[in-house]
Amino acid sequence: MPPSRQIESLLFEDGATMEMTEHMPPASDYFGRLTFTGDVMMRRLPPNVAMSLNATIARGAPLDPKLANTVAAAMKEWAIEHGATHFCHWFHPLTGSTAEKHDAFLSVNADGVPLEKFSGGALIVGEPDASSFPSGGIRDTYEARGYTAWDANSPAFLLTSSEGVTTLCIPTAFVSYTGEALDTKTPLLRSIQAVAKQAMRVLKIFGTDESVERVVGTLGCEQEYFLVDRELENERLDLAVCGRTLVGAAPPKGHQLDDHYFGTIPARVLSYMSEVESRLFELGVPVKTRHNEVAPGQFEVAPTFESANVAVDHQMLLMHILRDTAGKHGFKCILHEKPFAGVNGSGKHINWSLSTDSGVNLLDPQEETHTNMQFLVFLCAVIRAVDLHADLLRGSIASAGNDHRLGANEAPPAIMSIFLGEMLTDILDQLQAGKARKTMKGGTLDLGSNSLPLVPRHAGDRNRTSPFAFTGNKFEFRAVGSTAHVAWPNTVLNTIIAESLDWMASQIEKKAGKKPTPAKLESTVRDLLKQVIKEHRRVCFDGDGYSEDWTKEAEKRGLPNIKNAADALTVFSGRAATGLFSKYGVMSARELKARCEVLLEQYCTILEIEGRTLSTMIRTEILPAALRSQAELADVVGATQVAGVECPDSEDSLRELVGMVAELRIAVDEVDAALEGGPAAAAKRAAYIKSTMVPAMERTRAVSDQLETRIAADIWPIPTYSEMLLLGG
């Protein structure tokens, strides 16, 4: 549980006291106390073992098996002291969530003596059932054996539930009996290694300090989410089952006034956020920012940068803690990309960069950017990668949920483009013309009041409509959906940039030679940058990504505009994708094919669940309410007519209601028919569902939402948008 709160008292002159506010101890006092790392590890392990484990983490290498028993014993004692009775290998199967099988420390020996045991073997390797997780054909029902392997680079942690049960969790990779990746971590680690290898080649070309041993990917993952009252969520089958509302008329007030964004956080929500943060701090998750988001009931939390592998694990923990803590405060936390139609949806911006193990950010342009040839090589490698592999990048964020959000004037469009800002755009202009000679400066803003400071002005603006934006010293991939497991888009991003850095390094080595003079190197790099800019600059766009003009302009430039997940996901079945991922050792052809199958099956399954849920709600809740309203109105019309009074308005309303009820029956029948028909193969079924069932669901919803505005509030059977979105303070 989070650290206990302390009570302050205020002492008055007459000696009386009054209790003031509750407060938490400084986060630095308990940050990471539930992780087996840092001071915890140093205190628990012999110095030589601690140093070896630290070196393992620093190098990104596996642990020496000889030390495993010592580490396991220390972990066990630490966990038991914190109330843990079980341990688990915590891994990320292709469900998009996490998985864990708990084993007790308690063992009973041959003499019947009970004792707590945790061996080095149990720490390093586990054997979960591999046939019950999505595998895309890699494992059949009768092929059950799989392995989990400890990832020592991500710290073990103690996960305490909201009910106070504590478990020792060991972050692991998950593979099949034959060695193929069945998780998101294994390809992620391979991609991190691939991009680091190619980045090191570029650094060596520029004579980087020999103290740099490796390059690490860094990541910071923002998370948007909604909160609704738990009691209301329990009354909505769609929210409970699908995570989004399948019917619901627009409320009178949504986010039109923009008064919720960055507004005062409601007291209940602030209490919830505070507990979430305390639990995350204990787990070593460096959350930094919290605020109201655009839509009513919508909020955001964001951490600082970490190494990509740890950041991905922490992102999964963040989502778990958000959900797990909500019930205690009377909330349901909803992470779906579009829980409420017509209301701003939720995303998950992943901020990506590369750094050396000495802490130098390779995407920091520095003061005189036009002279920083190393940075410009990395920048142009990213531009080239996004242009050449825009379809893969689009596919990496494709999901049924994200289809509701992309291109909807609340999130970046489905067209992959890069925002660079004025300063970098100006440097590209200069390079394309011949040679960069200056760096545009931002200067300062004078706000016109002596009491206000001069504001340092950045040399480039920010662009919230861009799916892939440079934001000063990193790229922000803004198109990722709020439910996404960030390992997958990061894996794709690392792989395409590894390919681009490989190509850039090879071109420089080929044209400049192995030991070029500084002048030869500079001229070679300048010519290469000019070539890349000319060939791939079409993907750079600094304007309004929401506008129709950009859609037309992007088409002229030849940029792909893949509008739905059913089409976007098939890119991973192509030869080009297979060759790319295989070449850099990220995924074999079999692994990539399986992943494509799993993603398409998930897309189909999610929409099929939504279709069945919608049909159930219409037939058991909405239609009965509509018929009841129809009967009551018919009674009114009949009684009025018997009284000899004309009531044309009521008669028109009755005819309109009868017509809508008939229309609703027809529409929901179409949904049911679509669910029963169509091909079985994943790619063909995805296309069928998108073209047949989704439109039928949209027609059904349109009629249901129209009915909601005609039916009395005491008859309408489910909570409305207005009830759910307006949280009390």
XYZ file of C-alpha atoms in Angstrom:
729
model
C 0.000 0.000 0.000
C 1.141 3.618 -0.433
C 2.991 5.189 2.512
C 0.751 6.172 5.402
C -0.466 9.729 5.469
C 0.634 12.104 8.188
C -1.541 14.712 9.922
C -0.354 18.239 10.536
C -1.743 20.288 13.451
C -1.959 24.039 13.791
C -1.067 25.432 17.258
C -2.987 28.527 18.352
C -1.872 31.092 20.964
C -4.281 29.688 23.565
C -2.762 26.228 23.166
C -5.634 24.825 21.157
C -4.843 22.768 18.062
C -6.723 22.134 14.873
C -6.069 19.324 12.399
C -4.958 20.651 9.059
C -4.515 18.816 5.776
C -3.367 15.266 5.266
C -0.134 15.050 3.326
C 2.181 12.463 1.855
C 5.899 12.287 2.616
C 8.112 13.502 -0.257
C 7.996 11.095 -3.182
C 11.790 10.867 -3.097
C 11.489 9.128 0.295
C 9.685 6.125 -1.169
C 10.353 6.239 -4.931
C 11.222 2.752 -6.154
C 10.898 1.128 -2.734
C 8.916 -1.741 -4.282
C 11.494 -2.432 -7.018
C 14.551 -4.646 -6.705
C 16.983 -2.075 -7.982
C 19.226 0.756 -6.816
C 19.635 1.025 -3.049
C 17.308 -1.930 -2.424
C 19.530 -4.185 -4.515
C 22.780 -2.833 -3.085
C 21.618 -3.449 0.499
C 20.359 -6.963 -0.213
C 23.170 -8.420 -2.322
C 26.872 -9.049 -1.673
C 28.892 -6.210 -3.257
C 30.380 -8.378 -6.011
C 26.947 -9.755 -6.991
C 25.351 -6.301 -6.922
C 28.123 -4.910 -9.118
C 27.750 -7.795 -11.567
C 23.996 -7.328 -11.762
C 24.402 -3.576 -12.247
C 26.901 -4.233 -15.046
C 24.422 -6.645 -16.632
C 21.745 -3.948 -16.604
C 24.145 -1.290 -17.918
C 25.315 -3.487 -20.830
C 21.890 -4.913 -21.635
C 23.250 -8.426 -21.219
C 21.935 -11.595 -19.505
C 22.838 -12.362 -15.901
C 25.666 -14.772 -15.100
C 23.769 -17.985 -14.128
C 26.252 -18.569 -11.296
C 24.832 -15.534 -9.505
C 21.174 -16.394 -10.014
C 20.712 -18.327 -6.749
C 22.144 -15.460 -4.701
C 19.910 -12.912 -6.447
C 16.836 -15.144 -6.088
C 17.421 -15.671 -2.363
C 17.744 -11.925 -1.784
C 14.606 -11.209 -3.824
C 12.657 -13.819 -1.867
C 13.608 -12.411 1.535
C 12.846 -8.872 0.386
C 9.458 -9.920 -1.021
C 8.464 -11.887 2.085
C 9.352 -8.923 4.313
C 6.827 -6.914 2.299
C 4.101 -9.527 2.775
C 4.448 -11.444 -0.505
C 3.667 -15.157 -0.437
C 3.914 -15.753 -4.206
C 6.084 -14.840 -7.190
C 5.286 -14.760 -10.891
C 6.923 -14.333 -14.254
C 5.254 -11.178 -15.569
C 5.106 -11.112 -19.369
C 3.355 -9.476 -22.314
C 1.579 -12.002 -24.574
C -0.079 -10.995 -27.836
C -3.354 -10.235 -26.060
C -2.239 -6.609 -25.692
C -2.242 -6.991 -21.911
C 0.044 -8.628 -19.337
C -0.008 -12.165 -17.963
C 1.135 -13.767 -14.733
C 1.028 -17.252 -13.168
C 1.538 -17.114 -9.405
C 3.646 -19.723 -7.613
C 3.988 -19.895 -3.831
C 7.356 -19.544 -2.143
C 6.147 -22.249 0.233
C 7.490 -25.729 -0.389
C 7.202 -28.874 1.702
C 10.249 -31.126 1.694
C 10.307 -34.923 1.791
C 10.112 -34.901 5.586
C 6.989 -32.754 5.528
C 8.828 -29.660 6.722
C 7.447 -26.404 5.241
C 9.891 -23.735 4.081
C 10.038 -20.827 1.657
C 12.137 -21.456 -1.456
C 12.947 -19.491 -4.603
C 15.794 -20.814 -6.719
C 17.901 -19.157 -9.377
C 16.351 -21.519 -11.919
C 12.844 -20.367 -10.995
C 14.016 -16.757 -11.306
C 15.547 -17.143 -14.748
C 13.158 -19.493 -16.588
C 9.473 -20.404 -16.329
C 7.136 -22.673 -18.336
C 3.654 -21.228 -18.938
C 1.150 -22.832 -21.296
C 1.904 -21.404 -24.741
C -1.078 -22.850 -26.628
C -3.735 -20.846 -24.788
C -2.372 -17.448 -25.841
C -2.719 -15.941 -29.339
C 0.091 -17.329 -31.492
C -1.029 -16.857 -35.083
C -0.497 -20.549 -35.806
C 2.926 -20.905 -34.167
C 1.407 -23.086 -31.431
C -1.473 -25.520 -31.864
C -3.818 -26.645 -29.082
C -1.785 -29.769 -28.419
C 1.556 -27.873 -28.458
C 1.486 -26.376 -25.011
C 5.077 -25.849 -23.947
C 6.448 -22.305 -23.825
C 9.149 -20.499 -21.881
C 9.487 -17.234 -20.009
C 13.010 -15.833 -19.650
C 14.006 -13.206 -17.090
C 14.739 -9.769 -18.520
C 17.257 -8.519 -15.948
C 17.330 -5.077 -17.597
C 13.845 -4.288 -16.275
C 13.671 -4.382 -12.472
C 11.648 -6.968 -10.573
C 8.903 -5.360 -8.512
C 6.313 -5.997 -5.833
C 2.802 -5.466 -7.157
C 0.250 -4.805 -4.429
C -3.413 -4.961 -5.394
C -5.978 -2.430 -4.212
C -7.043 -5.124 -1.730
C -3.527 -5.341 -0.258
C -2.271 -8.637 -1.758
C 1.417 -8.431 -2.732
C 3.196 -10.513 -5.399
C 6.836 -10.531 -6.536
C 6.788 -9.904 -10.308
C 9.720 -10.854 -12.540
C 9.643 -9.125 -15.975
C 10.235 -11.764 -18.631
C 10.191 -12.500 -22.336
C 7.789 -15.191 -23.596
C 8.688 -17.603 -26.420
C 7.417 -20.884 -27.832
C 8.980 -24.316 -27.384
C 10.623 -23.791 -30.779
C 11.957 -20.346 -29.865
C 9.592 -17.979 -31.696
C 8.506 -14.813 -29.923
C 4.966 -15.028 -28.534
C 5.116 -11.655 -26.818
C 5.785 -7.984 -27.434
C 8.965 -7.722 -25.341
C 11.165 -10.094 -27.360
C 10.843 -8.228 -30.708
C 11.135 -4.929 -28.824
C 14.477 -5.955 -27.293
C 15.708 -7.147 -30.680
C 14.671 -3.865 -32.315
C 16.395 -1.839 -29.593
C 19.546 -3.824 -30.287
C 19.182 -3.363 -34.061
C 18.799 0.418 -33.977
C 21.584 0.745 -31.380
C 23.988 -1.193 -33.609
C 23.359 1.045 -36.609
C 23.462 4.215 -34.508
C 26.890 3.193 -33.194
C 28.113 2.911 -36.792
C 27.117 6.533 -37.393
C 28.804 7.654 -34.166
C 32.041 5.909 -35.126
C 31.994 7.629 -38.524
C 31.959 10.955 -36.700
C 34.699 9.868 -34.282
C 32.553 9.768 -31.184
C 34.359 9.484 -27.852
C 35.478 5.883 -27.269
C 33.863 5.976 -23.827
C 30.508 5.480 -25.558
C 29.871 1.737 -25.560
C 26.276 1.602 -26.710
C 23.213 3.556 -27.763
C 19.943 3.179 -25.886
C 16.442 3.982 -27.066
C 14.512 6.299 -24.764
C 10.781 6.616 -24.428
C 8.217 8.718 -22.596
C 4.588 7.605 -22.892
C 1.722 10.010 -22.193
C -1.613 8.410 -21.287
C -5.101 9.868 -21.720
C -8.085 8.274 -20.009
C -11.708 8.834 -18.959
C -13.287 8.416 -15.547
C -16.978 7.645 -15.081
C -18.891 6.822 -11.938
C -18.684 3.081 -11.398
C -22.399 2.757 -10.645
C -23.273 4.307 -13.995
C -20.753 2.140 -15.852
C -22.312 -0.964 -14.295
C -25.623 -0.016 -15.924
C -24.066 0.142 -19.408
C -23.391 -3.260 -20.989
C -21.395 -1.628 -23.791
C -19.002 0.149 -21.443
C -18.605 -2.922 -19.249
C -17.941 -5.327 -22.126
C -16.464 -3.175 -24.908
C -14.923 -0.225 -23.089
C -16.912 2.200 -25.240
C -20.512 3.268 -25.705
C -22.184 1.699 -28.739
C -25.222 3.978 -28.445
C -25.677 7.405 -26.899
C -27.012 10.760 -28.058
C -24.753 13.791 -27.851
C -25.086 15.744 -24.585
C -26.144 19.412 -24.653
C -22.671 20.324 -23.410
C -19.552 18.440 -24.379
C -16.194 20.127 -24.801
C -17.454 23.016 -26.934
C -16.360 25.678 -24.426
C -12.922 24.113 -23.839
C -13.476 24.871 -20.172
C -12.446 21.439 -18.915
C -8.998 21.459 -20.526
C -6.343 22.300 -17.900
C -9.164 23.341 -15.571
C -9.246 22.785 -11.823
C -9.096 19.048 -11.196
C -12.247 17.851 -9.362
C -11.541 16.908 -5.745
C -12.550 13.253 -6.177
C -10.361 12.942 -9.239
C -7.407 14.635 -7.546
C -7.644 12.179 -4.662
C -7.643 9.319 -7.171
C -4.697 10.774 -9.091
C -2.730 11.215 -5.885
C -3.126 7.560 -4.937
C -2.277 6.420 -8.473
C 0.898 8.504 -8.379
C 1.901 7.194 -4.940
C 1.546 3.593 -6.090
C 3.500 4.321 -9.265
C 6.280 6.127 -7.377
C 6.719 3.058 -5.187
C 7.125 1.004 -8.362
C 9.769 3.379 -9.691
C 7.541 4.847 -12.419
C 8.563 8.513 -12.798
C 5.161 10.079 -13.479
C 5.504 13.835 -13.782
C 2.410 15.524 -15.223
C -1.319 15.347 -14.486
C -4.133 17.505 -15.835
C -7.663 17.686 -17.182
C -7.854 16.810 -20.870
C -10.147 18.316 -23.507
C -13.329 16.324 -22.936
C -15.413 16.344 -19.753
C -14.352 13.404 -17.604
C -11.061 13.049 -19.509
C -7.600 13.314 -17.923
C -3.928 12.705 -18.652
C -0.841 11.424 -16.856
C 2.680 11.509 -18.267
C 6.069 10.245 -17.051
C 9.579 11.450 -17.782
C 11.937 9.693 -20.205
C 13.370 6.244 -19.473
C 15.145 3.529 -21.420
C 12.623 2.156 -23.901
C 12.395 -1.361 -22.469
C 11.752 -0.137 -18.922
C 9.394 2.573 -20.189
C 7.261 -0.043 -21.952
C 7.010 -2.169 -18.795
C 6.176 0.928 -16.783
C 3.501 1.902 -19.288
C 1.757 -1.426 -18.766
C 2.013 -0.933 -15.000
C 0.591 2.570 -15.383
C -2.509 1.270 -17.161
C -2.914 -1.467 -14.548
C -2.656 0.962 -11.628
C -5.074 3.418 -13.273
C -7.685 0.668 -13.569
C -6.987 -1.023 -10.241
C -7.185 2.162 -8.169
C -10.332 3.557 -9.777
C -12.848 1.341 -7.963
C -11.662 2.486 -4.540
C -12.669 6.036 -5.498
C -16.005 5.051 -7.038
C -14.736 5.353 -10.615
C -14.304 3.187 -13.658
C -11.174 4.088 -15.627
C -11.779 3.825 -19.372
C -8.757 3.647 -21.671
C -10.590 3.105 -24.973
C -9.688 5.473 -27.816
C -13.300 6.588 -28.294
C -15.575 5.766 -25.366
C -18.075 8.502 -26.303
C -19.056 9.327 -29.892
C -18.790 12.999 -30.787
C -16.562 13.640 -27.762
C -12.804 14.027 -27.903
C -11.088 10.625 -27.843
C -7.954 9.426 -26.072
C -4.461 8.834 -27.398
C -1.099 7.817 -26.091
C 1.726 9.979 -27.396
C 5.058 8.159 -27.303
C 8.086 10.437 -27.178
C 11.022 8.659 -28.811
C 14.718 9.403 -28.976
C 18.175 7.790 -28.967
C 20.871 8.477 -26.385
C 24.369 7.249 -25.677
C 25.093 5.337 -22.486
C 26.931 8.468 -21.362
C 23.657 10.414 -21.472
C 24.026 12.369 -24.739
C 20.714 12.759 -26.592
C 21.444 12.097 -30.274
C 18.360 14.086 -31.323
C 19.418 17.235 -29.498
C 20.113 19.763 -32.305
C 22.259 21.973 -30.011
C 22.807 25.698 -30.502
C 24.369 25.861 -33.965
C 22.345 23.101 -35.549
C 23.520 23.793 -39.095
C 27.052 22.740 -38.101
C 25.933 19.620 -36.196
C 26.353 17.138 -39.048
C 25.917 14.123 -36.798
C 22.487 15.340 -35.654
C 21.491 16.112 -39.248
C 22.366 12.563 -40.288
C 20.117 11.153 -37.557
C 17.369 13.626 -38.463
C 17.457 12.793 -42.162
C 17.568 9.073 -41.355
C 14.280 9.486 -39.501
C 12.768 11.482 -42.381
C 13.835 8.794 -44.863
C 12.502 5.987 -42.630
C 9.072 7.557 -42.171
C 8.744 8.252 -45.894
C 9.866 4.813 -47.080
C 7.981 2.875 -44.413
C 4.930 5.047 -43.765
C 2.696 2.026 -44.333
C 4.450 0.051 -41.574
C 4.275 2.983 -39.185
C 0.553 3.352 -39.943
C 0.052 -0.374 -39.442
C 1.788 -0.248 -36.063
C -0.998 1.923 -34.626
C -3.915 0.210 -36.379
C -6.729 -1.132 -34.209
C -10.489 -1.227 -34.106
C -10.480 1.428 -31.378
C -8.059 3.778 -33.100
C -10.187 3.739 -36.266
C -12.720 5.902 -34.387
C -10.074 8.500 -33.567
C -7.573 8.953 -36.400
C -8.443 11.760 -38.752
C -11.423 12.881 -36.689
C -10.195 16.440 -36.015
C -9.120 15.407 -32.539
C -6.119 13.250 -33.421
C -3.529 13.164 -36.186
C -4.719 11.962 -39.585
C -4.061 8.458 -40.899
C -1.549 10.031 -43.301
C 1.937 9.633 -41.821
C 3.887 12.903 -41.984
C 6.591 14.683 -40.000
C 6.446 18.116 -38.391
C 9.887 19.735 -38.064
C 9.214 23.359 -37.158
C 10.621 26.574 -38.587
C 14.253 26.156 -37.555
C 14.790 22.655 -38.927
C 12.701 23.375 -42.020
C 14.927 26.378 -42.710
C 18.048 24.219 -42.376
C 16.602 21.662 -44.811
C 15.991 24.536 -47.253
C 19.610 25.587 -46.905
C 20.977 22.059 -47.312
C 18.817 21.429 -50.338
C 20.083 24.656 -51.893
C 23.721 23.759 -51.272
C 25.096 24.348 -47.774
C 23.588 25.311 -44.425
C 25.155 28.538 -43.166
C 23.029 29.597 -40.190
C 20.613 28.421 -37.522
C 17.386 30.321 -36.984
C 17.060 31.585 -33.416
C 13.860 31.858 -31.451
C 14.712 35.002 -29.515
C 12.481 36.229 -26.702
C 8.913 37.455 -26.307
C 8.297 40.793 -24.613
C 4.809 40.572 -23.096
C 4.488 44.342 -22.707
C 4.345 44.522 -18.931
C 7.237 45.401 -16.628
C 5.980 42.866 -14.103
C 6.232 39.967 -16.571
C 9.494 38.304 -17.586
C 10.883 38.025 -21.089
C 9.849 34.591 -22.374
C 12.488 32.545 -24.232
C 10.937 31.697 -27.595
C 11.668 28.323 -29.173
C 12.907 28.324 -32.735
C 10.022 26.067 -33.756
C 6.332 25.833 -32.853
C 4.465 22.668 -31.809
C 1.923 20.983 -34.068
C -0.770 18.862 -32.428
C -2.197 17.780 -35.800
C 0.987 15.995 -36.864
C 1.233 12.240 -36.303
C 5.028 12.384 -35.955
C 6.331 15.685 -34.649
C 9.809 16.888 -33.682
C 9.443 18.625 -30.323
C 12.886 20.028 -29.550
C 15.027 16.965 -28.785
C 12.786 14.002 -29.602
C 10.018 12.831 -31.909
C 6.488 12.573 -30.589
C 4.486 9.778 -32.221
C 1.055 11.262 -31.550
C -1.074 8.781 -33.493
C -0.750 5.872 -31.037
C -4.069 4.821 -29.481
C -4.749 5.002 -25.754
C -5.225 1.221 -25.339
C -2.121 0.363 -27.368
C 0.723 -1.719 -26.043
C 3.521 0.714 -26.895
C 6.061 -2.057 -27.499
C 4.675 -2.730 -30.986
C 4.805 0.797 -32.487
C 8.199 1.260 -30.842
C 9.437 -2.018 -32.343
C 8.344 -0.926 -35.812
C 9.843 2.534 -35.336
C 13.177 1.136 -34.163
C 13.325 -1.289 -37.080
C 12.621 1.214 -39.847
C 15.120 3.668 -38.370
C 17.723 0.898 -38.017
C 17.335 0.274 -41.749
C 17.665 3.970 -42.527
C 20.741 4.467 -40.318
C 22.278 1.353 -41.896
C 21.735 2.834 -45.363
C 23.085 6.256 -44.345
C 26.195 4.784 -42.697
C 26.873 2.507 -45.666
C 26.574 5.409 -48.112
C 29.005 7.541 -46.102
C 31.514 4.683 -45.692
C 31.300 3.857 -49.384
C 31.799 7.413 -50.625
C 34.156 8.830 -47.995
C 36.300 5.787 -47.322
C 37.243 4.189 -44.006
C 39.445 7.031 -42.747
C 38.268 10.220 -44.457
C 39.699 13.654 -43.749
C 37.329 16.038 -41.945
C 36.808 17.963 -45.186
C 36.049 14.798 -47.179
C 33.644 13.576 -44.506
C 31.799 16.894 -44.389
C 31.388 17.131 -48.165
C 30.234 13.497 -48.367
C 27.698 13.963 -45.591
C 26.472 17.239 -47.082
C 25.882 15.599 -50.470
C 24.087 12.669 -48.838
C 21.840 14.954 -46.789
C 20.963 16.914 -49.912
C 20.042 13.670 -51.695
C 17.881 12.391 -48.829
C 16.108 15.719 -48.446
C 15.338 15.872 -52.154
C 14.009 12.306 -52.305
C 12.107 12.123 -49.013
C 11.124 15.639 -48.000
C 7.611 15.036 -49.301
C 6.783 13.443 -45.916
C 7.527 16.714 -44.063
C 4.511 18.934 -43.441
C 4.218 21.736 -40.888
C 0.636 22.837 -41.574
C -2.843 21.809 -40.431
C -3.061 18.025 -40.609
C -6.821 18.187 -40.016
C -7.564 20.157 -43.179
C -9.008 18.738 -46.380
C -6.340 20.699 -48.254
C -3.641 18.556 -46.648
C -5.432 15.354 -47.650
C -5.437 16.549 -51.255
C -1.834 17.740 -51.053
C -0.694 14.445 -49.514
C -2.325 12.568 -52.377
C -0.425 14.741 -54.872
C 2.807 13.957 -53.022
C 2.083 10.241 -53.248
C 1.772 9.691 -49.502
C -0.368 6.712 -48.449
C -3.684 7.401 -46.726
C -4.757 4.082 -45.206
C -8.010 4.961 -43.495
C -8.872 1.823 -41.541
C -7.167 -0.935 -39.594
C -8.515 -3.725 -41.810
C -6.401 -2.358 -44.671
C -3.495 -1.080 -42.569
C -2.707 -4.373 -40.832
C -2.252 -6.356 -44.044
C 1.000 -4.487 -44.745
C 2.790 -6.826 -42.343
C 2.045 -9.788 -44.603
C 3.974 -8.315 -47.537
C 7.409 -9.384 -48.751
C 8.955 -5.990 -48.061
C 7.975 -6.103 -44.387
C 9.122 -9.703 -44.037
C 12.497 -8.885 -45.548
C 12.973 -5.812 -43.386
C 12.199 -7.417 -40.028
C 14.178 -10.554 -40.910
C 17.244 -8.622 -42.079
C 17.639 -6.857 -38.741
C 16.844 -9.916 -36.642
C 13.700 -8.398 -35.142
C 11.231 -11.030 -36.335
C 11.474 -14.039 -38.588
C 9.070 -14.475 -41.481
C 7.071 -16.935 -39.393
C 6.925 -14.600 -36.388
C 5.797 -11.631 -38.484
C 3.156 -13.661 -40.319
C 1.835 -14.901 -36.988
C 1.741 -11.368 -35.592
C -0.223 -10.151 -38.600
C -2.727 -13.003 -38.133
C -3.136 -12.202 -34.437
C -3.689 -8.485 -35.068
C -6.289 -9.152 -37.754
C -8.055 -11.732 -35.584
C -8.145 -9.265 -32.685
C -9.622 -6.615 -34.963
C -12.360 -9.014 -36.098
C -13.047 -10.370 -32.622
C -13.337 -6.927 -31.037
C -15.845 -5.795 -33.647
C -17.795 -9.047 -33.401
C -18.051 -8.607 -29.625
C -19.232 -5.044 -30.185
C -21.800 -6.209 -32.744
C -23.236 -8.841 -30.397
C -23.253 -6.407 -27.494
C -25.070 -3.799 -29.573
C -27.645 -6.373 -30.691
C -28.233 -7.466 -27.101
C -28.698 -3.891 -25.882
C -31.066 -3.008 -28.692
C -33.224 -6.110 -28.292
C -33.314 -6.267 -24.482
C -33.156 -2.594 -23.473
C -33.645 -0.027 -26.236
C -36.477 -1.683 -28.195
C -38.524 -2.538 -25.067
C -38.167 1.074 -23.897
C -39.173 2.366 -27.320
C -42.202 0.067 -27.426
C -43.223 1.159 -23.941
C -42.941 4.795 -24.987
C -44.910 3.989 -28.157
C -47.662 2.313 -26.129
C -47.946 5.239 -23.712
C -48.104 7.722 -26.569
C -50.714 5.598 -28.336
C -52.811 5.611 -25.151
C -52.594 9.413 -25.016
C -53.567 9.769 -28.672
C -56.459 7.280 -28.258
C -57.783 8.957 -25.117
C -57.573 12.368 -26.740
C -59.443 11.182 -29.818
C -62.148 9.558 -27.656
C -62.581 12.907 -25.945
C -63.254 14.431 -29.368
C -60.168 16.615 -29.301
C -57.894 16.864 -32.326
C -54.214 16.114 -31.633
C -52.298 16.218 -34.941
C -48.928 16.824 -33.243
C -49.279 13.763 -31.025
C -50.447 11.670 -33.957
C -47.412 12.795 -35.992
C -45.129 11.979 -33.055
C -46.656 8.523 -32.780
C -46.236 7.835 -36.498
C -42.626 9.042 -36.294
C -41.938 6.829 -33.280
C -43.498 3.779 -34.936
C -41.348 4.417 -38.009
C -38.147 4.681 -35.978
C -38.923 1.464 -34.084
C -39.407 -0.347 -37.399
C -36.192 1.153 -38.730
C -34.307 0.063 -35.607
C -35.518 -3.518 -36.032
C -34.321 -3.576 -39.642
C -30.923 -2.122 -38.721
C -30.228 -4.529 -35.856
C -31.287 -7.439 -38.071
C -28.556 -6.311 -40.493
C -26.008 -6.399 -37.675
C -27.026 -9.939 -36.756
C -26.914 -11.051 -40.400
C -23.414 -9.602 -40.799
C -22.255 -11.436 -37.688
C -23.422 -14.754 -39.118
C -22.021 -14.289 -42.622
C -18.701 -13.586 -44.271
C -15.433 -15.454 -44.887
C -13.375 -17.070 -42.120
C -9.806 -16.145 -43.173
C -8.562 -13.267 -41.006
C -7.661 -10.701 -43.693
C -10.816 -11.333 -45.748
C -13.002 -11.389 -42.652
C -11.549 -8.081 -41.457
C -12.384 -6.481 -44.812
C -15.891 -8.013 -44.731
C -16.623 -6.800 -41.207
C -15.370 -3.315 -42.041
C -17.515 -3.043 -45.163
C -20.636 -4.874 -43.919
C -21.069 -5.019 -40.158
C -19.552 -1.675 -39.179
C -21.936 0.318 -41.439
C -24.858 -1.720 -40.067
C -23.774 -0.884 -36.521
C -23.530 2.783 -37.453
C -27.068 2.752 -38.903
C -28.374 1.016 -35.792
C -26.712 3.545 -33.553
C -28.058 6.483 -35.545
C -31.637 5.312 -35.065
C -31.121 4.455 -31.400
C -29.600 7.866 -30.702
C -32.510 9.531 -32.444
C -34.922 7.528 -30.288
C -33.078 8.605 -27.140
C -33.962 12.227 -27.878
C -37.681 11.289 -28.244
C -38.174 9.025 -25.224
C -38.889 10.260 -21.696
C -35.949 10.154 -19.295
C -37.779 7.862 -16.857
C -38.276 5.301 -19.636
C -34.818 5.435 -21.247
C -33.101 2.342 -19.790
C -29.400 3.291 -19.628
C -27.334 6.246 -18.308
C -26.959 9.085 -20.803
C -23.836 10.944 -21.887
C -24.753 13.925 -19.720
C -24.962 11.717 -16.629
C -21.680 9.941 -17.317
C -19.501 12.849 -18.440
C -20.268 15.356 -15.687
C -18.272 14.127 -12.698
C -19.009 15.745 -9.383
C -16.264 17.659 -7.589
